[in-house]
Coordinates of C-alpha atoms and ligand atoms in Angstrom, one line a residue:
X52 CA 10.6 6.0 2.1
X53 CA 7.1 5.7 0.8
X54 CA 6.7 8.9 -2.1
X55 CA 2.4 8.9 -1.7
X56 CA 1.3 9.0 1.8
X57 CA -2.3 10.5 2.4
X58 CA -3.2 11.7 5.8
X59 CA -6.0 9.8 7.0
X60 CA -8.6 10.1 9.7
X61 CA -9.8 13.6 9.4
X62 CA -13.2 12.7 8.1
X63 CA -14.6 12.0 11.7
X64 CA -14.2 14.4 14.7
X65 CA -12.5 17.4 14.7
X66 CA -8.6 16.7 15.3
X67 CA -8.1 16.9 19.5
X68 CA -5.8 19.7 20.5
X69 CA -3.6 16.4 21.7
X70 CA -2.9 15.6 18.2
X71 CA -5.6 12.6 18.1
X72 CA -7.2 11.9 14.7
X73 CA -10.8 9.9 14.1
X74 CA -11.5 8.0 11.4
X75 CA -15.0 7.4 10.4
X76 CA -14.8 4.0 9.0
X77 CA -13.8 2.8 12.4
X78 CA -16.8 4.0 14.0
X79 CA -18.2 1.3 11.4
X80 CA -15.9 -1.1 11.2
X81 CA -14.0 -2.1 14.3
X82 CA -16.6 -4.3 16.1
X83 CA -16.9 -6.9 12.7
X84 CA -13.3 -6.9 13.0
X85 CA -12.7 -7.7 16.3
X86 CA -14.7 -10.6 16.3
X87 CA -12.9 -11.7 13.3
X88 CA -9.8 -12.0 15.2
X89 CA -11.1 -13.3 18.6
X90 CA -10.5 -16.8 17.7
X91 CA -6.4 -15.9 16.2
X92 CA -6.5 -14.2 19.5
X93 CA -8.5 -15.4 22.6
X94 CA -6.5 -16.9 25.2
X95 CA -3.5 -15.8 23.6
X96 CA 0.3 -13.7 25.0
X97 CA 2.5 -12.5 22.7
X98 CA 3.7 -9.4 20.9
X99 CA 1.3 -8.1 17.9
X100 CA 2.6 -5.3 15.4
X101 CA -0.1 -3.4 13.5
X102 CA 1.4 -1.8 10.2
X103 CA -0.7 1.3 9.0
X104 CA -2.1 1.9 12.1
X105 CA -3.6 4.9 11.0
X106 CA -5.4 7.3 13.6
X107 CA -4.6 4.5 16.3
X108 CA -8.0 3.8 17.1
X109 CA -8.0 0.1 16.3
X110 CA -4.7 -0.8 18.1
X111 CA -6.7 0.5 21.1
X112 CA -9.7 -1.3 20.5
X113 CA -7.6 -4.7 20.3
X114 CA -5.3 -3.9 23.8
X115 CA -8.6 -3.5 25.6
X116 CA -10.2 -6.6 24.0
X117 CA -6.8 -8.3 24.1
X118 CA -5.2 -7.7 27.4
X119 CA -2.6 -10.5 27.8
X120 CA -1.6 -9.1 24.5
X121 CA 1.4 -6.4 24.0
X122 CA 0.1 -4.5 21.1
X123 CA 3.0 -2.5 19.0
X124 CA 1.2 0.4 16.7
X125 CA 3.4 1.4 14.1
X126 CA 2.6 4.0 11.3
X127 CA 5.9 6.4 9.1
X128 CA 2.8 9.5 8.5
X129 CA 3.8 11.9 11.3
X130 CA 0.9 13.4 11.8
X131 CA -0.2 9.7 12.0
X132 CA 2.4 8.8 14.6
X133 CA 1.0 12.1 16.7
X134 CA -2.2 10.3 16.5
X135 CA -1.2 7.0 17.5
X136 CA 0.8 8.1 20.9
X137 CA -2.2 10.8 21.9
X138 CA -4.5 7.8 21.9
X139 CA -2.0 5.4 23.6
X140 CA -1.6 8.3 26.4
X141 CA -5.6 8.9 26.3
X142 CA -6.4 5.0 26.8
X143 CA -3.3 4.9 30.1
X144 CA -3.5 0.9 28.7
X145 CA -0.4 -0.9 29.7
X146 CA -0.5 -3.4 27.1
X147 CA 0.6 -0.7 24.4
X148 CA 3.8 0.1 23.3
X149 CA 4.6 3.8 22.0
X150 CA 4.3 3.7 17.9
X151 CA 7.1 2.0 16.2
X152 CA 7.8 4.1 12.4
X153 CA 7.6 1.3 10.1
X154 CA 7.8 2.1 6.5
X155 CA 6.5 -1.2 5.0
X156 CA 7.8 -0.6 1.9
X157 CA 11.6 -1.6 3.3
X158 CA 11.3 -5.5 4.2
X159 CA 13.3 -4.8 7.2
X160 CA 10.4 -2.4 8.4
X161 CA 12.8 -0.4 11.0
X162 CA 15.7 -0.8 13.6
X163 CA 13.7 -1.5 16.6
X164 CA 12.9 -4.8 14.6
X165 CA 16.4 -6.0 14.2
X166 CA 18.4 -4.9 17.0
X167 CA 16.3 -6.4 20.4
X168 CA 14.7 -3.4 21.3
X169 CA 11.5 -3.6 20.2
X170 CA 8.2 -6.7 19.9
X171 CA 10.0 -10.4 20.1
X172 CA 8.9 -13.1 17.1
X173 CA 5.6 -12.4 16.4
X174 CA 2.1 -13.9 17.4
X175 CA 0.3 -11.2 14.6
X176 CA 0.6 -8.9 12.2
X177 CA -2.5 -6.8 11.4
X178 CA -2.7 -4.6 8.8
X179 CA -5.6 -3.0 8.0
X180 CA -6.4 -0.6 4.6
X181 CA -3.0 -0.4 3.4
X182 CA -2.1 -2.2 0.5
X183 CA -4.3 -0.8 -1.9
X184 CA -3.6 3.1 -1.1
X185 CA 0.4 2.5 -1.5
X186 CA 2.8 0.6 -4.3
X187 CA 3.2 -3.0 -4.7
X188 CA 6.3 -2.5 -3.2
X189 CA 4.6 -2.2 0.3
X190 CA 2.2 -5.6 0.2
X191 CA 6.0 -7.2 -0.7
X192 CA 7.4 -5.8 2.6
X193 CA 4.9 -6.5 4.7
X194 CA 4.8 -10.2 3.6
X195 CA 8.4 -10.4 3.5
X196 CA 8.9 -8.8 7.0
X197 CA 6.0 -11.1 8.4
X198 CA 7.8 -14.2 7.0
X199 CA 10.5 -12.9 8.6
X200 CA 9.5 -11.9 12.2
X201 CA 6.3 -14.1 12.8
X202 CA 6.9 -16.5 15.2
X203 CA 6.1 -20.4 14.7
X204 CA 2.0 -20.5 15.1
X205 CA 2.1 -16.3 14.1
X206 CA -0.1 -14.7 12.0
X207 CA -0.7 -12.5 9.3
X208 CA -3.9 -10.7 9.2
X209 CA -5.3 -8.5 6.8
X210 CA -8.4 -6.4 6.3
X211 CA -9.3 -4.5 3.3
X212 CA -10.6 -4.4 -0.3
X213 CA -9.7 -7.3 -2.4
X214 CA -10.6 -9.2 -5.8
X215 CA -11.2 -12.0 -6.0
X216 CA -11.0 -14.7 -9.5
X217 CA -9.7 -11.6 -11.3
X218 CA -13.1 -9.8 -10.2
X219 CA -14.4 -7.5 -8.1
X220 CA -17.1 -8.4 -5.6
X221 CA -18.9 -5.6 -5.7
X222 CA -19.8 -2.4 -8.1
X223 CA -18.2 -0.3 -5.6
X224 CA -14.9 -1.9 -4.8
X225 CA -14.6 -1.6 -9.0
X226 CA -15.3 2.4 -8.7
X227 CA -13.3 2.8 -5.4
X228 CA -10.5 0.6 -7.4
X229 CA -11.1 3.3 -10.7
X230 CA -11.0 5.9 -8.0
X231 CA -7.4 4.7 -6.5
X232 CA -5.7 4.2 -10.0
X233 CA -6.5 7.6 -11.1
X234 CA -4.7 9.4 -7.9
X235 CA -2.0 6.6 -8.6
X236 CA -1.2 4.3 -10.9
X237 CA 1.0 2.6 -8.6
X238 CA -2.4 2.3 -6.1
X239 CA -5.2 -0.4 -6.7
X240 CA -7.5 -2.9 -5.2
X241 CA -5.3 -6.0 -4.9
X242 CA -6.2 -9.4 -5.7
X243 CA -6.4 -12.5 -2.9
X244 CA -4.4 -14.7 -4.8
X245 CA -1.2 -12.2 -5.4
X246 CA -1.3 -12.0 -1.9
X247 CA -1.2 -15.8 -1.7
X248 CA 1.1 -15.8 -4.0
X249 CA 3.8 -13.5 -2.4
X250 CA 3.1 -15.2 1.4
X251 CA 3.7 -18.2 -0.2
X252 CA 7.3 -16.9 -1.3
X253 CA 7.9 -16.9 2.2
X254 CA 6.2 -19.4 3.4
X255 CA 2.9 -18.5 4.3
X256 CA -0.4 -20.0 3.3
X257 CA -3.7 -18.4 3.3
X258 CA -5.8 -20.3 6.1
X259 CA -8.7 -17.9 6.3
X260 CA -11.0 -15.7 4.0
X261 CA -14.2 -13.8 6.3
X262 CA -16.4 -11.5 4.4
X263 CA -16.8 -8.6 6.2
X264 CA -18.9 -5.8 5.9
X265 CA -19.1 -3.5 3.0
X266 CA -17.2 -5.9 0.9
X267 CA -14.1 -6.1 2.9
X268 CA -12.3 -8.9 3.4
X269 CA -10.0 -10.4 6.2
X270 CA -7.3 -12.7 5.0
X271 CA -5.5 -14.9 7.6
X272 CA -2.0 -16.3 6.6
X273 CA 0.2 -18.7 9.0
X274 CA 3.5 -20.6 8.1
X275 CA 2.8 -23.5 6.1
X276 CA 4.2 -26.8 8.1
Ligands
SAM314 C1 -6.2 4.3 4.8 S1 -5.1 4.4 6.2 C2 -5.6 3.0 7.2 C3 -5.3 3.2 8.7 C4 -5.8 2.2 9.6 N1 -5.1 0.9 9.4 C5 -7.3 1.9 9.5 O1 -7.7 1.0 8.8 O2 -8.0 2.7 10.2 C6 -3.6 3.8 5.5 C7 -2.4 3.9 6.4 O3 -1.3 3.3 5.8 C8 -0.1 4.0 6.1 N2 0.9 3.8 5.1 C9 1.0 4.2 3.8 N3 2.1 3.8 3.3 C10 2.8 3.1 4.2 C11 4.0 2.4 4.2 N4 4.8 2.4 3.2 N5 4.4 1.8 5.4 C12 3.6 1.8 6.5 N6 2.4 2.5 6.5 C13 2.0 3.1 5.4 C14 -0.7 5.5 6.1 O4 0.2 6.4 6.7 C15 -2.0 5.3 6.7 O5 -1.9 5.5 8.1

């Protein structure tokens, strides 16, 4: 079990009396992102898990954009989870499953993974704004467990704040990063090529780098043949 989790998406709307939270920053964010993963995406059928979903805005965004797509939200924040299944049960989309808890920072990620009853082998992973706001130990179980359960041509996909060369790209990343390490030491903007470096432990390689707005990145990882 993760020891820091902050709640997350009370900086937009009030919270619905259903439980559903709103997260500015997807407002913002979700449209750059989408078109980032149209061409992983387009044309596509398969079963995608989200890690860190968060409020659940963006796995709802993606099963409307996505339809031939089962989309599997996943989150271990409870109030998070409450968020998640509100907006599953406000969208009435067919092509979402109810929120697996996935604690990334165990490789196996949960049960449902293991024992037939949840997604199949993998076309995506998406993670979004998660590995800099939790331990090392959570980018390692996310790569491991997307080594593990990605399927041939699968994916790993993943949005946030990154360095890059040892450097920041931008003033603000370095003072959001400042920000991070002084709630946690264990918290910090990450840099690409660690990530490389753990995917390629499990035999991903990094395929993809987009710049996206307010110097965010998307990385896209598939197995190395
Ligand atoms: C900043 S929020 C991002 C939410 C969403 N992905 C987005 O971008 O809108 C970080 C999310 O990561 C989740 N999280 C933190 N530690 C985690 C862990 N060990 N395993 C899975 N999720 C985790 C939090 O509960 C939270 O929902």
């Amino acid at each position: 079990m993760a020891e820091y989790v902050v709640e997350f998406g009370k900086d937009g709307r009030p919270v619905e009396p259903d439980g559903r939270l709103d997260a500015a920053a997807f407002h913002r964010n979700h449209e750059a992102i989408a078109a980032v993963l149209l061409p992983y995406l387009t044309g596509k059928s398969g079963d995608v898990v989200e890690v860190g979903s968060g409020t659940g805005q963006h796995v709802v965004d993606f099963a409307r954009r996505f339809p031939d797509i089962t989309w599997w939200p996943s989150d271990l924040n409870a109030a998070h989870l409450k968020s998640i299944e509100a907006w599953r049960l406000h969208a009435g989309l067919a092509n979402i499953r109810p929120p697996l808890r996935i604690d990334l920072s165990d490789s196996d990620w949960c049960p449902e993974m293991l024992d037939g009853s949840g997604p199949g082998k993998l076309l995506a992973v998406f993670c979004a704004n998660v590995i800099h706001i939790a331990p090392w130990r959570v980018a390692e179980g996310l790569v491991a467990g997307a080594g593990r359960y990605l399927r041939s041509d699968g994916r790993l996909l993943l949005y946030g704040p990154f360095k890059r060369g040892g450097k920041h790209t931008a003033i603000s990343n370095a003072v959001f990063d400042s920000s991070l390490r002084e709630r946690d030491p264990e918290w910090g903007v990450r840099e690409v090529e660690a990530v490389e470096q753990l995917a390629a432990g499990v035999g991903l390689g990094l395929v993809g780098v987009s710049e996206m707005p307010a110097n965010n990145l998307i990385l896209a990882f598939e197995r190395r043949s």
